[in-house]
Every structure is written in C-alpha cells, then in structure tokens.
PDB file of C-alpha atoms in Angstrom:
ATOM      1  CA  UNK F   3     -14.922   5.764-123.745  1.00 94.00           C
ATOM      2  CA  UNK F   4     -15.589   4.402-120.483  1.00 96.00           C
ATOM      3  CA  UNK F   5     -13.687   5.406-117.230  1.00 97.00           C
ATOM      4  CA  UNK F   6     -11.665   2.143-117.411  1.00 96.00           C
ATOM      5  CA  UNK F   7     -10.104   3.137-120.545  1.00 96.00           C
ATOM      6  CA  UNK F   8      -9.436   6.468-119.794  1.00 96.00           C
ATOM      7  CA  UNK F   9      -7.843   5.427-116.476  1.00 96.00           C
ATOM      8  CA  UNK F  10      -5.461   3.104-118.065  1.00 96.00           C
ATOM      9  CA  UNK F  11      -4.626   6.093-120.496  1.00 95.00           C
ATOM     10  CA  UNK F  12      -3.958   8.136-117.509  1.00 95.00           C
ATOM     11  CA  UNK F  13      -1.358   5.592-115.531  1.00 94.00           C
ATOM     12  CA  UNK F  14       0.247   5.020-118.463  1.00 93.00           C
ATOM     13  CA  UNK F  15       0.627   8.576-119.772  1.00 92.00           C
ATOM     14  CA  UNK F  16       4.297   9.021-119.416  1.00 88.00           C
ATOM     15  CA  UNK F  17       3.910  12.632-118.633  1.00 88.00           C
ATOM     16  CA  UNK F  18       2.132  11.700-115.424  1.00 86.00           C
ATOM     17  CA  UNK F  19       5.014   9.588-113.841  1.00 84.00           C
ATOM     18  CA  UNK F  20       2.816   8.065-110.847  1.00 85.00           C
ATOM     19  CA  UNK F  21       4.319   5.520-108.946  1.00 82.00           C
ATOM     20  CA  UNK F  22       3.248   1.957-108.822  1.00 85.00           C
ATOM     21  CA  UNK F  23       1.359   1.698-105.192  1.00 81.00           C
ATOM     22  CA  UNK F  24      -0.832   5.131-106.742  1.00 88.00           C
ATOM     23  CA  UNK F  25      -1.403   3.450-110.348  1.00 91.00           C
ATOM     24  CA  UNK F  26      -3.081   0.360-108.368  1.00 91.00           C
ATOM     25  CA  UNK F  27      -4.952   3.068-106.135  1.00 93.00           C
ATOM     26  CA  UNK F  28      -6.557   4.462-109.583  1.00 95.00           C
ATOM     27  CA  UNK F  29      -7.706   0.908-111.119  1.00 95.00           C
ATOM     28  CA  UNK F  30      -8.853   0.226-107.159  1.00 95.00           C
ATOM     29  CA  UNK F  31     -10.984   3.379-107.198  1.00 96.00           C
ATOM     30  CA  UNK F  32     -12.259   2.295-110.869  1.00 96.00           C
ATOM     31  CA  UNK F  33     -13.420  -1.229-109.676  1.00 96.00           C
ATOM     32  CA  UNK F  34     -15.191   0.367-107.134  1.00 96.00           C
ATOM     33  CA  UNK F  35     -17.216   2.741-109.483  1.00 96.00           C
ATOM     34  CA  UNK F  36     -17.788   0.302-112.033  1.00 96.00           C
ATOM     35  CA  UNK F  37     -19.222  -2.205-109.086  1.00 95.00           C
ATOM     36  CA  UNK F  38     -21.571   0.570-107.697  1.00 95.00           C
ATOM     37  CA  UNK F  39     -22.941   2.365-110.888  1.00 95.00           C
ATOM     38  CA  UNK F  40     -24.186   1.601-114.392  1.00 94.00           C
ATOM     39  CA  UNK F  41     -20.661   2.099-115.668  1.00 95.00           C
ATOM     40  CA  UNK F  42     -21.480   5.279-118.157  1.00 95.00           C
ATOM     41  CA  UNK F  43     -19.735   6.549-120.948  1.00 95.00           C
ATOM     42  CA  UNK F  44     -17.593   9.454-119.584  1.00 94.00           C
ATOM     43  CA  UNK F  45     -19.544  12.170-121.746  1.00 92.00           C
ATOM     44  CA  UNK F  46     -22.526  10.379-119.416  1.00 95.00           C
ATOM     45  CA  UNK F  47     -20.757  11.315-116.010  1.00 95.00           C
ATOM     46  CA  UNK F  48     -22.143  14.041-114.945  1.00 94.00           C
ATOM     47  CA  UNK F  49     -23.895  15.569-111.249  1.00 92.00           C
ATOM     48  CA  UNK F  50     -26.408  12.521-111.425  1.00 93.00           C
ATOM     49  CA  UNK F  51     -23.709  10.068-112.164  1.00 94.00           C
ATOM     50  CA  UNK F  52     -21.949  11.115-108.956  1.00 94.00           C
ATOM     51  CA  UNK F  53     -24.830  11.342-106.540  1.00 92.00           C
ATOM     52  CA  UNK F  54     -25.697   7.515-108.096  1.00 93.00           C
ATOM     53  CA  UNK F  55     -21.792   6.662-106.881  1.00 95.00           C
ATOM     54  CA  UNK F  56     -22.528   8.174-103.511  1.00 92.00           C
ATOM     55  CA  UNK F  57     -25.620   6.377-102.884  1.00 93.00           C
ATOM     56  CA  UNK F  58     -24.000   3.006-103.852  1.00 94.00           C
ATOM     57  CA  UNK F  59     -21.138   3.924-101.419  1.00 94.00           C
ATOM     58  CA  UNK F  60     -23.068   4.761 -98.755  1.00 92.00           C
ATOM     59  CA  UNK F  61     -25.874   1.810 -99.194  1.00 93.00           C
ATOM     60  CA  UNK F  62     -22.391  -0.897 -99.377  1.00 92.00           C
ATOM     61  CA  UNK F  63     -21.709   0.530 -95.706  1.00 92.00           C
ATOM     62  CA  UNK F  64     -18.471   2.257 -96.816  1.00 90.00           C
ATOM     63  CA  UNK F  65     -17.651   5.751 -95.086  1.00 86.00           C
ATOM     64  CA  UNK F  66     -18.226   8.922 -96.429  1.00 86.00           C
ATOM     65  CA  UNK F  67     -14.004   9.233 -96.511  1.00 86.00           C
ATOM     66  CA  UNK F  68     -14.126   6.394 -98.491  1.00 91.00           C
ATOM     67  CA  UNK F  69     -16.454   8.490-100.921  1.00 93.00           C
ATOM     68  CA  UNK F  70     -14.504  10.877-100.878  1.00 91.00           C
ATOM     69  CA  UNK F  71     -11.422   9.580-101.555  1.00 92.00           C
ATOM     70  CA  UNK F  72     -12.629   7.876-104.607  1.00 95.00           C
ATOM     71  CA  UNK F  73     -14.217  10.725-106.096  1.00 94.00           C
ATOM     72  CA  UNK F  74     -10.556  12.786-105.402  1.00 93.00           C
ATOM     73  CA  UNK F  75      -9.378  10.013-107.976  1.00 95.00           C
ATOM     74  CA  UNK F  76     -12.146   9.642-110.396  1.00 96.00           C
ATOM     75  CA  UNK F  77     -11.724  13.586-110.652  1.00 95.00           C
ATOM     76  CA  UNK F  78      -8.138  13.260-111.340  1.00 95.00           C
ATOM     77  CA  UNK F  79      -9.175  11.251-114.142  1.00 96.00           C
ATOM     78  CA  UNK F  80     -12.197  13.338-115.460  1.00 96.00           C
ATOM     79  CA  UNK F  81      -9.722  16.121-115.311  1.00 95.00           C
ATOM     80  CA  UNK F  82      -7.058  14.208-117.491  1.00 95.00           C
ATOM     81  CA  UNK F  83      -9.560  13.916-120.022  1.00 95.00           C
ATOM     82  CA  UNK F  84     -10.902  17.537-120.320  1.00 94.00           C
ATOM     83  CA  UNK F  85      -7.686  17.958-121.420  1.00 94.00           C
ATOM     84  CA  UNK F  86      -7.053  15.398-123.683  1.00 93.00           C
ATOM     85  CA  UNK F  87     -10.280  16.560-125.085  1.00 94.00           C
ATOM     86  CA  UNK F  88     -12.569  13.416-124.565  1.00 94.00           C
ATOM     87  CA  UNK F  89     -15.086  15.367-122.464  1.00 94.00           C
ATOM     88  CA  UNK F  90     -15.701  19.076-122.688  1.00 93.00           C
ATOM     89  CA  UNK F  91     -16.251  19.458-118.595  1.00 92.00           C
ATOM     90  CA  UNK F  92     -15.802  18.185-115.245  1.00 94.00           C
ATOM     91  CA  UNK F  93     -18.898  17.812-112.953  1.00 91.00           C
ATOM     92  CA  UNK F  94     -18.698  19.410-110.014  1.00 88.00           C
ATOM     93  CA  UNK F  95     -20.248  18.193-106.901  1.00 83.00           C
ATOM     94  CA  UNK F  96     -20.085  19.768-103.429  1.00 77.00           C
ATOM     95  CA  UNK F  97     -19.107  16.554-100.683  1.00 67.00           C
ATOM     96  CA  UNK F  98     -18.890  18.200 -97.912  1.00 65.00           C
ATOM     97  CA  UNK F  99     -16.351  18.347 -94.846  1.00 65.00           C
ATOM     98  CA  UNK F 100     -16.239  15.284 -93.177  1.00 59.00           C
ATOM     99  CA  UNK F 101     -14.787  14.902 -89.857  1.00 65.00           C
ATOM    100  CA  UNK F 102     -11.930  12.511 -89.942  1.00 65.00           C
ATOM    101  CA  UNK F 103     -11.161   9.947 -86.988  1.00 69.00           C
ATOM    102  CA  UNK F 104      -7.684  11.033 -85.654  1.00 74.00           C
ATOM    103  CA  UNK F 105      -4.902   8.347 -86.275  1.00 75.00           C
ATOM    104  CA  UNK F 106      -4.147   6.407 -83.084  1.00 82.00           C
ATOM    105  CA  UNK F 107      -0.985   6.442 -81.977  1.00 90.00           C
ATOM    106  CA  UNK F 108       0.091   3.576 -79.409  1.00 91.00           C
ATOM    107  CA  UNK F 109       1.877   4.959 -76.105  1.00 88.00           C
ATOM    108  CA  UNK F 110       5.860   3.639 -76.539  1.00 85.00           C
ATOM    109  CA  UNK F 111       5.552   1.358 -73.445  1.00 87.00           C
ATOM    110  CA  UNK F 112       3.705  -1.015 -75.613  1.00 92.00           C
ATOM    111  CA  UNK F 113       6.485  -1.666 -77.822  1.00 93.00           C
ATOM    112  CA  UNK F 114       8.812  -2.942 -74.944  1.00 92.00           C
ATOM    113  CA  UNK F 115       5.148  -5.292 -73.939  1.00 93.00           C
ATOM    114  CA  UNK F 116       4.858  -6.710 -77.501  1.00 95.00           C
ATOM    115  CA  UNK F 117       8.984  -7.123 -77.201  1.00 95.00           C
ATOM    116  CA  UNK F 118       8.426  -9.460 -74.378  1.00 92.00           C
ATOM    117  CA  UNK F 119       5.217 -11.392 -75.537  1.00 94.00           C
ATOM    118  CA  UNK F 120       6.838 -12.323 -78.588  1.00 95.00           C
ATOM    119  CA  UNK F 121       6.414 -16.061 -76.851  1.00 94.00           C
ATOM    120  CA  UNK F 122       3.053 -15.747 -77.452  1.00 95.00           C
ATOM    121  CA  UNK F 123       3.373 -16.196 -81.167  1.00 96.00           C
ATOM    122  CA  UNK F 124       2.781 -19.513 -83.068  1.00 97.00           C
ATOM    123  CA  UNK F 125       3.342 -18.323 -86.735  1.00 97.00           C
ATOM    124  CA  UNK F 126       5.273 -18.412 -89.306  1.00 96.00           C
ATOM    125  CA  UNK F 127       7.628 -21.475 -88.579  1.00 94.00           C
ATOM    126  CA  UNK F 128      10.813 -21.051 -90.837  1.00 92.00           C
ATOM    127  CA  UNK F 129      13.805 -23.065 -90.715  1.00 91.00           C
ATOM    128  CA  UNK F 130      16.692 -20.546 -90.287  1.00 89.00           C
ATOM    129  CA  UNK F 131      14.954 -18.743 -87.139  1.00 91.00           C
ATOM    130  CA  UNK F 132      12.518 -19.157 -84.017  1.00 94.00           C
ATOM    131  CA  UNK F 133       9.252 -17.316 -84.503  1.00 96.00           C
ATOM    132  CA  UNK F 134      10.502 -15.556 -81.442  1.00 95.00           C
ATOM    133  CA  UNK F 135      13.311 -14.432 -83.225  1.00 94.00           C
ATOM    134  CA  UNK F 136      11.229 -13.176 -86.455  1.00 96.00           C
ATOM    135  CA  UNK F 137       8.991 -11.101 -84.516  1.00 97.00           C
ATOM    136  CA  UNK F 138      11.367  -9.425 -82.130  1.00 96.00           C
ATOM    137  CA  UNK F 139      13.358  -8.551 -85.255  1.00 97.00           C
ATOM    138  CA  UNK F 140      10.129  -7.619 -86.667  1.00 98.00           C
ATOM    139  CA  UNK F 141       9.629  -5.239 -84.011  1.00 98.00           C
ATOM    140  CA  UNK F 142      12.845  -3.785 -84.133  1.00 97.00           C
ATOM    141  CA  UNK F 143      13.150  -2.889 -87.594  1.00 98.00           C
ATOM    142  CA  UNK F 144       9.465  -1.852 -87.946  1.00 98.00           C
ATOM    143  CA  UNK F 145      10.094   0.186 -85.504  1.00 98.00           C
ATOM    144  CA  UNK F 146      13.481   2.018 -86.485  1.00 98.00           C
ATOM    145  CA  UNK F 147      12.490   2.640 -90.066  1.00 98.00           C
ATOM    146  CA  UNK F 148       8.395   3.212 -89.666  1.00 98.00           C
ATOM    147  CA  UNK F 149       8.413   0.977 -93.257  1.00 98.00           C
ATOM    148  CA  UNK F 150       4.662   0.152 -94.432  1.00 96.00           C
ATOM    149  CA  UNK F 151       3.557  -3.452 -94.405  1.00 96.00           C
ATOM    150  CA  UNK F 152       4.259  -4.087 -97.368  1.00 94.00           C
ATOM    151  CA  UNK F 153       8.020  -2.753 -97.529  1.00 96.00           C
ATOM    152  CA  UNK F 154       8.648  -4.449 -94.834  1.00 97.00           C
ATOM    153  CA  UNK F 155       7.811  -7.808 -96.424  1.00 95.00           C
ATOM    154  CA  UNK F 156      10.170  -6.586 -99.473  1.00 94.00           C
ATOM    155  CA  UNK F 157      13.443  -6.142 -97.229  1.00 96.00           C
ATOM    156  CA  UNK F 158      16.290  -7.880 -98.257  1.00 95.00           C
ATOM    157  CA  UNK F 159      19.603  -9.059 -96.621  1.00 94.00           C
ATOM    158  CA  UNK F 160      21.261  -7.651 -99.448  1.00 95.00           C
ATOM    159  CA  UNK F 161      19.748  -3.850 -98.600  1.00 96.00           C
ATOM    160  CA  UNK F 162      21.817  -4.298 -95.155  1.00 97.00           C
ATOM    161  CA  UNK F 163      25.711  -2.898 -95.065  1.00 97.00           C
ATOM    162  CA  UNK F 164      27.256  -4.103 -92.209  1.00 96.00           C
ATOM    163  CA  UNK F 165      30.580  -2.220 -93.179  1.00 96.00           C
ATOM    164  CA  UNK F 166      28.912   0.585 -93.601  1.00 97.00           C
ATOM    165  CA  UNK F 167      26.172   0.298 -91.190  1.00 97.00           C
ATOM    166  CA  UNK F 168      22.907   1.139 -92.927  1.00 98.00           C
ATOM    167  CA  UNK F 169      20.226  -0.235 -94.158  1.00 98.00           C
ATOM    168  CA  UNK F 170      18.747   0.783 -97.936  1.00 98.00           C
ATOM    169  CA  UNK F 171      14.734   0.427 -98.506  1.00 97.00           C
ATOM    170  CA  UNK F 172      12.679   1.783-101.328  1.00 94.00           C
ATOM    171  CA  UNK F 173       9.064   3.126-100.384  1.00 93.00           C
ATOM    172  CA  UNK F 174       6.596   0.943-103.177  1.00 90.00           C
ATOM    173  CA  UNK F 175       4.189   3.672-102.724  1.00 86.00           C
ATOM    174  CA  UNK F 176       6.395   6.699-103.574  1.00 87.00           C
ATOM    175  CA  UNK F 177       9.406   5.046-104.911  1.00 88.00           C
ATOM    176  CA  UNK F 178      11.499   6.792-102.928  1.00 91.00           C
ATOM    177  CA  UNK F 179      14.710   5.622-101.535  1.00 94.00           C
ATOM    178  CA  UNK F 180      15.494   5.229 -97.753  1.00 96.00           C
ATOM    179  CA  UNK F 181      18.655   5.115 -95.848  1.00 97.00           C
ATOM    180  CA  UNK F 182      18.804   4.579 -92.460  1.00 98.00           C
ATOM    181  CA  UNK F 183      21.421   3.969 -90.234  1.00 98.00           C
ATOM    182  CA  UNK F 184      21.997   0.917 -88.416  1.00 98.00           C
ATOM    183  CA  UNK F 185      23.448   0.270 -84.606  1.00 97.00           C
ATOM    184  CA  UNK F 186      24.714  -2.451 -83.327  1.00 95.00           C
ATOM    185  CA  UNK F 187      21.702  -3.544 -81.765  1.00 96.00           C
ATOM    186  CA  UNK F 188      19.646  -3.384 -84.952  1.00 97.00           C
ATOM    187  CA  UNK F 189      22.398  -5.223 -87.022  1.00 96.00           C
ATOM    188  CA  UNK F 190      21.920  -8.352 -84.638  1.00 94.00           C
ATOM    189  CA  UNK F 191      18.133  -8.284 -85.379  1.00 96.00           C
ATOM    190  CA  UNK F 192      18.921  -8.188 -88.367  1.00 96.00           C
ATOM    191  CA  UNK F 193      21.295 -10.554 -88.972  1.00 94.00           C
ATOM    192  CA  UNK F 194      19.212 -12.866 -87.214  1.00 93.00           C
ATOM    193  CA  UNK F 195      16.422 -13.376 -89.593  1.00 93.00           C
ATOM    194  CA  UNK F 196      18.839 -13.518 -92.517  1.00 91.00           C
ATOM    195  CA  UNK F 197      18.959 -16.879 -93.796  1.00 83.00           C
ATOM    196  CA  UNK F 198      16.409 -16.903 -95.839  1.00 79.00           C
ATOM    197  CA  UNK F 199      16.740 -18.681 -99.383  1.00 80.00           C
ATOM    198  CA  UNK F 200      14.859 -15.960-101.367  1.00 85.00           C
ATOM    199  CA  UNK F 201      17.026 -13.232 -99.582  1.00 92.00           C
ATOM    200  CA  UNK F 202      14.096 -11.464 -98.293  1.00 94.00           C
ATOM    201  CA  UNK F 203      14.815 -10.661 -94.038  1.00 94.00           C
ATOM    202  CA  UNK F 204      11.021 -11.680 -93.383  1.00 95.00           C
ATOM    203  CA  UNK F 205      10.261 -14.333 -96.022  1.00 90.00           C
ATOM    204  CA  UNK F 206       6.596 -14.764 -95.284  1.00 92.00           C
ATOM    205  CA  UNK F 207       3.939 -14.884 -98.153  1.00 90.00           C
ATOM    206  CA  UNK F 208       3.106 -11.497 -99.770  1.00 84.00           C
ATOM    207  CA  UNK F 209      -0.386 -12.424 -99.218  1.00 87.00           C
ATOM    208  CA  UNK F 210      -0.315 -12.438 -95.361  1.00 92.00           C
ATOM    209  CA  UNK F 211      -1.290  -9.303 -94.189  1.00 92.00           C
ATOM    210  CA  UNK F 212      -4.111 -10.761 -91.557  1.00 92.00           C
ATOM    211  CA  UNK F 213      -1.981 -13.190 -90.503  1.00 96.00           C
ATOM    212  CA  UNK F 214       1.079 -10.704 -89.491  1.00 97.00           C
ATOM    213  CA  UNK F 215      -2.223  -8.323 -87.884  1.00 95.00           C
ATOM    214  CA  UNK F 216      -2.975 -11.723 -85.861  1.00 96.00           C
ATOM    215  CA  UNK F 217       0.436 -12.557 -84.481  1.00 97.00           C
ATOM    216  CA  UNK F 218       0.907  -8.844 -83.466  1.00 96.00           C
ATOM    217  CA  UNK F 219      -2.355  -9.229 -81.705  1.00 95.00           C
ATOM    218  CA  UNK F 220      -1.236 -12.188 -79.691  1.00 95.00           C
ATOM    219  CA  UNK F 221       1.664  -9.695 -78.386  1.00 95.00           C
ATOM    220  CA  UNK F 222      -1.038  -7.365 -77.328  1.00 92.00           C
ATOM    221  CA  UNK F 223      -3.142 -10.248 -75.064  1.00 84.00           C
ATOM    222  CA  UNK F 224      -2.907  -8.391 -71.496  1.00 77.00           C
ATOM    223  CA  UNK F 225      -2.648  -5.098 -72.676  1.00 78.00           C
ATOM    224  CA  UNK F 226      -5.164  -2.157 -71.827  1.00 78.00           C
ATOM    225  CA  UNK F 227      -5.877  -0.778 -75.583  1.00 78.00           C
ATOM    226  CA  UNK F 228      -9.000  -0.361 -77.478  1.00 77.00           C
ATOM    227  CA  UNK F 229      -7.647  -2.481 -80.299  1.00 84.00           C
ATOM    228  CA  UNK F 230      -4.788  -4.558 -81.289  1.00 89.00           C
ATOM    229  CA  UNK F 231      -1.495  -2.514 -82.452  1.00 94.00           C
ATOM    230  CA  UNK F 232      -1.279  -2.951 -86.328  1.00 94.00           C
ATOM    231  CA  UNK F 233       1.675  -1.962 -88.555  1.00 96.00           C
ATOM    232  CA  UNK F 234       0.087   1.249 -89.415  1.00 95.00           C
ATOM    233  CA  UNK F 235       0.264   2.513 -86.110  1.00 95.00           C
ATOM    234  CA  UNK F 236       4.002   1.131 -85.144  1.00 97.00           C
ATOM    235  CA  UNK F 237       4.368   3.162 -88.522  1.00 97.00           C
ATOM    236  CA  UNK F 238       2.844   6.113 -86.534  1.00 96.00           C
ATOM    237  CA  UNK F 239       4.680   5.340 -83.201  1.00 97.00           C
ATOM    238  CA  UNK F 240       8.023   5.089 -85.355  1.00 98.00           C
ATOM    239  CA  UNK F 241       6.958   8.650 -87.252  1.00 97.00           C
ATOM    240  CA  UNK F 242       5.942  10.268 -84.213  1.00 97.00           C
ATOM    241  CA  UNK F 243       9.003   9.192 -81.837  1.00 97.00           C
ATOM    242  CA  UNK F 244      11.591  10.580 -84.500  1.00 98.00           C
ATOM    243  CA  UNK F 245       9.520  13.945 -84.747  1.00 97.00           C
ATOM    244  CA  UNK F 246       9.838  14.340 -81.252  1.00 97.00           C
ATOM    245  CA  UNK F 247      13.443  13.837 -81.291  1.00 98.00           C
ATOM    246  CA  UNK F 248      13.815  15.665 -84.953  1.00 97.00           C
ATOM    247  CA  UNK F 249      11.265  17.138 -86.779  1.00 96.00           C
ATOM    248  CA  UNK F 250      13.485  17.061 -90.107  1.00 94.00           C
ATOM    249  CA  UNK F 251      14.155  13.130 -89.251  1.00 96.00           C
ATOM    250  CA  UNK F 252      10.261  12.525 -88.865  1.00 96.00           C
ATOM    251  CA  UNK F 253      10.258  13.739 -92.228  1.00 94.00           C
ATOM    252  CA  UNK F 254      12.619  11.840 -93.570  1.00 95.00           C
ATOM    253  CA  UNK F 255      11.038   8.419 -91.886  1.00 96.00           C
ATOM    254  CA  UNK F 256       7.289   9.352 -93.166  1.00 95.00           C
ATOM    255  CA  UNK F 257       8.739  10.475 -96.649  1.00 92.00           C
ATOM    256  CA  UNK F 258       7.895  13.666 -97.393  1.00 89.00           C
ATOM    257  CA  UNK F 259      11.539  14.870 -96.258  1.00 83.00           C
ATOM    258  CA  UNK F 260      12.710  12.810 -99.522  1.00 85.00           C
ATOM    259  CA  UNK F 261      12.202  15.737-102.264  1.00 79.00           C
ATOM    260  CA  UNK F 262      13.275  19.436-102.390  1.00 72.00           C
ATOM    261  CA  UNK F 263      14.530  19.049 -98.375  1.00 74.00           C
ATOM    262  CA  UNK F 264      17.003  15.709 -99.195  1.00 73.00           C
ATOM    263  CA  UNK F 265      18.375  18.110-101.611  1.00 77.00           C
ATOM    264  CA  UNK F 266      20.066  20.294 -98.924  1.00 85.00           C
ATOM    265  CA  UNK F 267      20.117  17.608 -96.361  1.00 87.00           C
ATOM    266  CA  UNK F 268      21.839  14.407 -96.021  1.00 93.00           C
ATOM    267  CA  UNK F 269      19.548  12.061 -94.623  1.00 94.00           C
ATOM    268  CA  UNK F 270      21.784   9.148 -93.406  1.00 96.00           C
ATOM    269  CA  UNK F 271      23.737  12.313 -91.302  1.00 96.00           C
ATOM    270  CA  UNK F 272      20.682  13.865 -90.471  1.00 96.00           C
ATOM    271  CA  UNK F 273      19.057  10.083 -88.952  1.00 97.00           C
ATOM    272  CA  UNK F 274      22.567   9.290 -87.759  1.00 98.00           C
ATOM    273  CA  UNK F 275      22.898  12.708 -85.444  1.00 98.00           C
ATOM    274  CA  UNK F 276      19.640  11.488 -83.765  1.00 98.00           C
ATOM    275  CA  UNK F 277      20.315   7.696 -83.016  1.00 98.00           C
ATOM    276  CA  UNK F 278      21.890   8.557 -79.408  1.00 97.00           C
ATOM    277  CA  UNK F 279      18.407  10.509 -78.702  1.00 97.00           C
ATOM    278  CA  UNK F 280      16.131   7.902 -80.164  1.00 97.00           C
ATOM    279  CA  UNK F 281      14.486   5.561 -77.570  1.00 96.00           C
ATOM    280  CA  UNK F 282      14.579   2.347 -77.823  1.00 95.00           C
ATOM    281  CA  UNK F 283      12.989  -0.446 -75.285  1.00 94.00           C
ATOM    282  CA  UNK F 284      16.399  -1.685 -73.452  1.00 93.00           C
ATOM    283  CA  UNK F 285      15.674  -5.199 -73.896  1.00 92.00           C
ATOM    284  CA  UNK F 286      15.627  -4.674 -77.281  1.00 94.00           C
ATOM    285  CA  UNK F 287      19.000  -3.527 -77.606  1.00 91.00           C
ATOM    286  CA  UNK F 288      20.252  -5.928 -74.410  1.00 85.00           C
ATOM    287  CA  UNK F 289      17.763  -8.958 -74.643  1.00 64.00           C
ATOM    288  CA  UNK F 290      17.645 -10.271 -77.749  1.00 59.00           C
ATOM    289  CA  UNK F 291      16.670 -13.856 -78.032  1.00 55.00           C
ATOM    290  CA  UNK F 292      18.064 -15.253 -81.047  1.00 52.00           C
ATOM    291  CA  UNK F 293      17.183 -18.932 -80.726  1.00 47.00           C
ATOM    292  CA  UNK F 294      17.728 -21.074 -84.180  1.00 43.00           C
ATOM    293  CA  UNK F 295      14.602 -22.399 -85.137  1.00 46.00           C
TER     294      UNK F 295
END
C-alpha cells in the first residue's frame, strides 16, 4: 500500500468526519510527497524516507513551515494506519521549532482608501452592476463577515433575509454555519450586486483568485504598505476589529466560537449586541455608489 491509497482510506473513513476544504488539504499534501520522493510502500516510510521529503522540500525552495505542515498530515495518515494495522510504527522525526512570520494585519484606515479607489478597478464587467459597485460591495461584506476567498465567491442572494436582516454563510473549510446580522447599510451593498443569473452575489469565475488579488491591488496604488492588501488579511482586519470590540464575536467571525461556545451562546444576539460598536468607514455606510452597469 502506498500513501495514496491509504490517504483515500483515511478521508473516506466515515469515523473520521473531515470536512471537504481538509480532505483536499490531505490529497494536496500527498501530491506533494509523491512529486518529491520515490513514492515508497508505507512499510518503506521510515526516518530516511522523511529526511528524503525534507530535502526535496527544501531543494523546490518551499519553507521549512511548508515542511512541516505536510509532515503534520502525512503523520495523521501514518498514524491512521498503525491502527488499522497496515504498518506496525510511526517514524518519528524531530523538525524542529521554526519561527513563524507574524500575520499582517492592515491598519483600518486602509479599508476606507480601498473604499474610495474602487474607480481604479477595470475587472470583472457584469451586466447587472458597475465594477465600482462589485467591489465596494465586495469590501463591505468581506469586511463584516471576515469570509475566506473562497466563501465569499459562494454567497448567494438567497443566503440574505431582508425581513429578518441577516445574512446565512457556510465556512467550506469547517462546514460550519454563519449568521450574521445585517444593517441597513450592508443590505444596500448587498442588494446591489444581486442580479446575478446563477444567484451567486459575486458571480465571478471560481478560478479567479489572482485576478480578485489584482483588482484589490489597484485599490491599494498610493498607499504606504509593504504589499498589496489580500483577502486573507481583510479576513484578519475583519477578525481582529470584532475582537477588539468582542472577544466572544471574534470568535464567532474566525470560527472557532461555532462548537461547544455556540452551544450556550446565540451568535446572531451575540454579533447583533456589537453592531453599534463595530466601525465601519462612513462612506461606506453614507456613500455608496450604486451605478447600474
């Protein structure tokens, strides 16, 4: 048996329940091993195996994190089949600490910058809004919900209550369900990039990750930072803004308030007591330039 195999045993072990986003992280860690080793059987895997993988990370250029953070997986795996019985141990290897670069989180003025120089844009073109329109909406619900890229791209017009005021969105990585509440302001974004025939709020290909990282660097042009904001780090300025107004509600936006602590807490009346508290660039909530495209 190969590591391949016993991967795909391990995702789909129903016992194991992983969620989708962490399955693909297993067969992405797999790829990698299979590209940079001799593939071995796993009764081959052993201390030498390892050190081969490390070598092959570190002459591809990757970081030693990256190492890392494969071998955390491929261990998970080894592990799984120790006690399934297909190998009788797990090699152990020592890696090392390895000082980690500390996120970068953009100062909030930025946000209200990239608001404004959302002329500066020149993609995508759609037919039921200005690209003005798409990004400051963009902005606004990044922003308010600290969604990843890629459930951001899976919002629909259907996950927005008006009546109700909230706004429902499931986390692909954890499959965990969000609810967050939605003011006025936000409902206009909202509504304003809703005409989309496929439902979706930002109906852009699922494949255009660079190109939404390009736009939001064209709203940076002008700006003093060392790079570009990405969505990762609105993610973090979204994260780090409700902390500071709620530690529970930064929990609750970055996901790890969604277990035992949504059991005792309501998290639409937990987000909801924070919304008068929460800043939020002015022209944002004043300024909106909904222009039909």
């Amino acid at each position: 048996m190969k590591l391949r195999q016993a991967t795909e045993e391990y995702i789909n072990d129903p016992e194991v329940e992983l969620a989708p986003r962490t399955a693909e992280s297993y067969l992405h860690h797999c790829n990698r091993w299979e590209r940079l080793t001799d593939d071995p059987s796993l009764d081959d895997i052993n201390k030498a195996a390892i050190l081969e993988f490390y070598q092959g990370c570190k002459s591809s250029g990757l970081a030693a994190t990256t190492f890392q953070s494969s071998w955390r997986n491929i261990r998970a795996i080894l592990r799984h089949a120790k006690q399934k019985g297909w190998i009788s141990e797990v090699p152990v290897i020592r890696t090392g600490k390895v000082r980690k670069r500390r996120p970068v989180v953009p100062p909030w003025n930025v946000l209200d910058t990239m608001y404004t120089n959302v002329s500066r844009t020149i993609w995508p073109v759609l037919d039921y809004c200005s690209t003005e329109a798409f990004w400051q909406s963009w902005l606004a619900v990044s922003y308010w919900t600290g969604l990843r890229l890629g459930d951001m791209k899976e919002l629909r017009s259907s996950d927005f209550n008006a009546a109700e005021g909230t706004l429902i969105a499931m986390a692909n990585k954890t499959s965990k369900e969000h609810i967050y509440p939605v003011p006025e302001w936000l409902g206009r974004h909202i509504d304003a990039v809703s005409g989309s025939g496929d439902d979706r709020l930002f109906s852009v290909p699922r494949w255009s990750d660079n190109r939404i990282r390009r736009e939001l660097a064209r709203m940076c042009s002008g700006v003093d930072l060392r790079r570009p904001v990405s969505p990762q780090q609105i993610r973090r300025l979204s994260i780090n803004t409700w902390t500071s107004v709620n530690p529970d509600a930064g929990k609750m936006i970055h996901g790890t308030g969604l277990g035992v602590l949504d059991f005792y807490l309501d998290p639409l009346m937990l987000l909801e007591s924070c919304v008068p508290k929460m800043p939020v660039p002015e022209q944002m909530k004043t300024e909106a330039t909904f222009v039909a495209g």
